[in-house]
Amino acid sequence: MTVKILHNPRCSKSREALARLESRGLRPEIVDYLATPLSLGELRTLQQQLGVPARAMLRDGEDDYRTLGLADASLGDEQLLRAVAEHPKLLQRPVVIDGERALIARPPELLDDWLK
């Protein structure tokens, strides 16, 4: 199984998710998405893999969320994904990707059932 984690090493939940993957003997590809932001196309693909509305991919507690007016319910997926492409810290974390499926592993315990 080739697994990838969109990881923020400063985030305790992201570190915990990585540890859970490694405890299962997995050696995930680690992508520091703040240092190497995802393109708009990659975010679109990620949204499909997650199977969620773009809004579910956002960290609504970030200052940029308020500053950019992203709480506006009239904003569509494309506008929200563009905001994440331009401001990667808005991406909810950690995200684990396994082939064609992905999971926002928050809380990290969600990985336990997902990896079965």
Short mmCIF file of C-alpha atoms in Angstrom, two decimals:
data_model
loop_
_atom_site.label_atom_id
_atom_site.label_comp_id
_atom_site.label_asym_id
_atom_site.label_seq_id
_atom_site.Cartn_x
_atom_site.Cartn_y
_atom_site.Cartn_z
CA MET A 1 0.00 0.00 0.00
CA THR A 2 1.44 3.38 -1.02
CA VAL A 3 0.19 6.01 1.38
CA LYS A 4 0.79 9.74 1.34
CA ILE A 5 0.21 12.16 4.21
CA LEU A 6 -0.29 15.90 3.77
CA HIS A 7 1.56 16.82 6.91
CA ASN A 8 2.30 19.83 9.07
CA PRO A 9 5.13 18.84 11.42
CA ARG A 10 4.09 21.59 13.86
CA CYS A 11 0.59 20.11 14.29
CA SER A 12 0.14 17.54 17.07
CA LYS A 13 -2.76 15.82 15.26
CA SER A 14 -0.67 15.54 12.11
CA ARG A 15 2.24 14.07 14.08
CA GLU A 16 -0.14 11.63 15.77
CA ALA A 17 -1.60 10.53 12.42
CA LEU A 18 1.91 9.95 11.06
CA ALA A 19 2.79 7.90 14.15
CA ARG A 20 -0.36 5.78 13.67
CA LEU A 21 0.59 5.07 10.08
CA GLU A 22 4.14 4.15 11.05
CA SER A 23 2.93 1.93 13.92
CA ARG A 24 1.11 -0.16 11.30
CA GLY A 25 4.38 -0.64 9.43
CA LEU A 26 3.52 1.91 6.74
CA ARG A 27 6.15 4.26 5.40
CA PRO A 28 4.06 7.08 4.01
CA GLU A 29 5.29 9.66 1.57
CA ILE A 30 5.33 12.82 3.68
CA VAL A 31 4.26 16.01 1.93
CA ASP A 32 4.78 19.23 3.88
CA TYR A 33 1.94 21.03 2.14
CA LEU A 34 2.92 24.38 3.64
CA ALA A 35 6.40 24.18 2.10
CA THR A 36 5.10 22.60 -1.12
CA PRO A 37 1.52 23.84 -1.61
CA LEU A 38 -0.94 21.83 -3.68
CA SER A 39 -1.96 23.25 -7.03
CA LEU A 40 -5.57 24.00 -7.82
CA GLY A 41 -5.71 20.83 -9.92
CA GLU A 42 -4.29 18.75 -7.08
CA LEU A 43 -6.85 20.25 -4.71
CA ARG A 44 -9.67 19.35 -7.11
CA THR A 45 -8.40 15.77 -7.25
CA LEU A 46 -8.08 15.69 -3.47
CA GLN A 47 -11.66 16.88 -3.09
CA GLN A 48 -12.82 14.00 -5.31
CA GLN A 49 -10.75 11.52 -3.32
CA LEU A 50 -12.20 12.82 -0.06
CA GLY A 51 -15.74 12.87 -1.43
CA VAL A 52 -16.60 16.03 0.49
CA PRO A 53 -17.62 19.60 -0.34
CA ALA A 54 -14.64 21.96 -0.55
CA ARG A 55 -15.84 23.73 2.60
CA ALA A 56 -15.14 20.55 4.61
CA MET A 57 -11.49 20.84 3.57
CA LEU A 58 -11.07 24.26 5.21
CA ARG A 59 -9.73 25.20 8.62
CA ASP A 60 -12.35 27.73 9.62
CA GLY A 61 -10.41 28.86 12.69
CA GLU A 62 -7.58 30.37 10.65
CA ASP A 63 -7.32 34.17 10.46
CA ASP A 64 -7.23 33.96 6.65
CA TYR A 65 -10.63 32.25 6.72
CA ARG A 66 -12.19 35.34 8.30
CA THR A 67 -10.04 37.88 6.46
CA LEU A 68 -10.91 36.39 3.06
CA GLY A 69 -14.62 36.19 3.90
CA LEU A 70 -14.73 32.43 3.37
CA ALA A 71 -17.67 31.97 5.74
CA ASP A 72 -19.86 33.39 2.96
CA ALA A 73 -22.20 30.49 2.15
CA SER A 74 -22.60 31.70 -1.44
CA LEU A 75 -18.98 30.80 -2.25
CA GLY A 76 -18.72 27.68 -4.38
CA ASP A 77 -16.22 24.85 -4.32
CA GLU A 78 -14.03 26.43 -6.99
CA GLN A 79 -13.70 29.71 -5.07
CA LEU A 80 -12.89 27.87 -1.86
CA LEU A 81 -10.31 25.64 -3.52
CA ARG A 82 -8.67 28.70 -5.09
CA ALA A 83 -8.40 30.23 -1.62
CA VAL A 84 -6.70 27.07 -0.33
CA ALA A 85 -4.32 27.04 -3.31
CA GLU A 86 -3.31 30.62 -2.49
CA HIS A 87 -3.32 30.15 1.31
CA PRO A 88 -2.31 26.53 2.02
CA LYS A 89 -2.61 26.88 5.79
CA LEU A 90 -6.39 26.88 5.20
CA LEU A 91 -6.24 23.17 4.29
CA GLN A 92 -7.58 20.93 7.02
CA ARG A 93 -4.95 18.53 8.30
CA PRO A 94 -3.75 15.88 8.36
CA VAL A 95 -4.93 14.35 5.10
CA VAL A 96 -4.01 10.76 4.31
CA ILE A 97 -4.23 9.55 0.71
CA ASP A 98 -4.26 5.92 -0.38
CA GLY A 99 -4.67 5.55 -4.12
CA GLU A 100 -8.06 6.90 -5.15
CA ARG A 101 -9.33 7.58 -1.64
CA ALA A 102 -8.39 10.09 1.02
CA LEU A 103 -9.30 10.92 4.60
CA ILE A 104 -9.08 14.02 6.75
CA ALA A 105 -7.62 12.23 9.77
CA ARG A 106 -9.00 14.55 12.40
CA PRO A 107 -9.14 13.04 14.91
CA PRO A 108 -6.29 10.67 14.03
CA GLU A 109 -8.30 7.74 15.45
CA LEU A 110 -10.35 7.83 12.24
CA LEU A 111 -7.39 6.13 10.57
CA ASP A 112 -7.93 2.92 12.55
CA ASP A 113 -11.11 1.91 10.70
CA TRP A 114 -10.10 3.55 7.42
CA LEU A 115 -6.93 1.48 7.13
CA LYS A 116 -8.68 -1.87 7.70
#
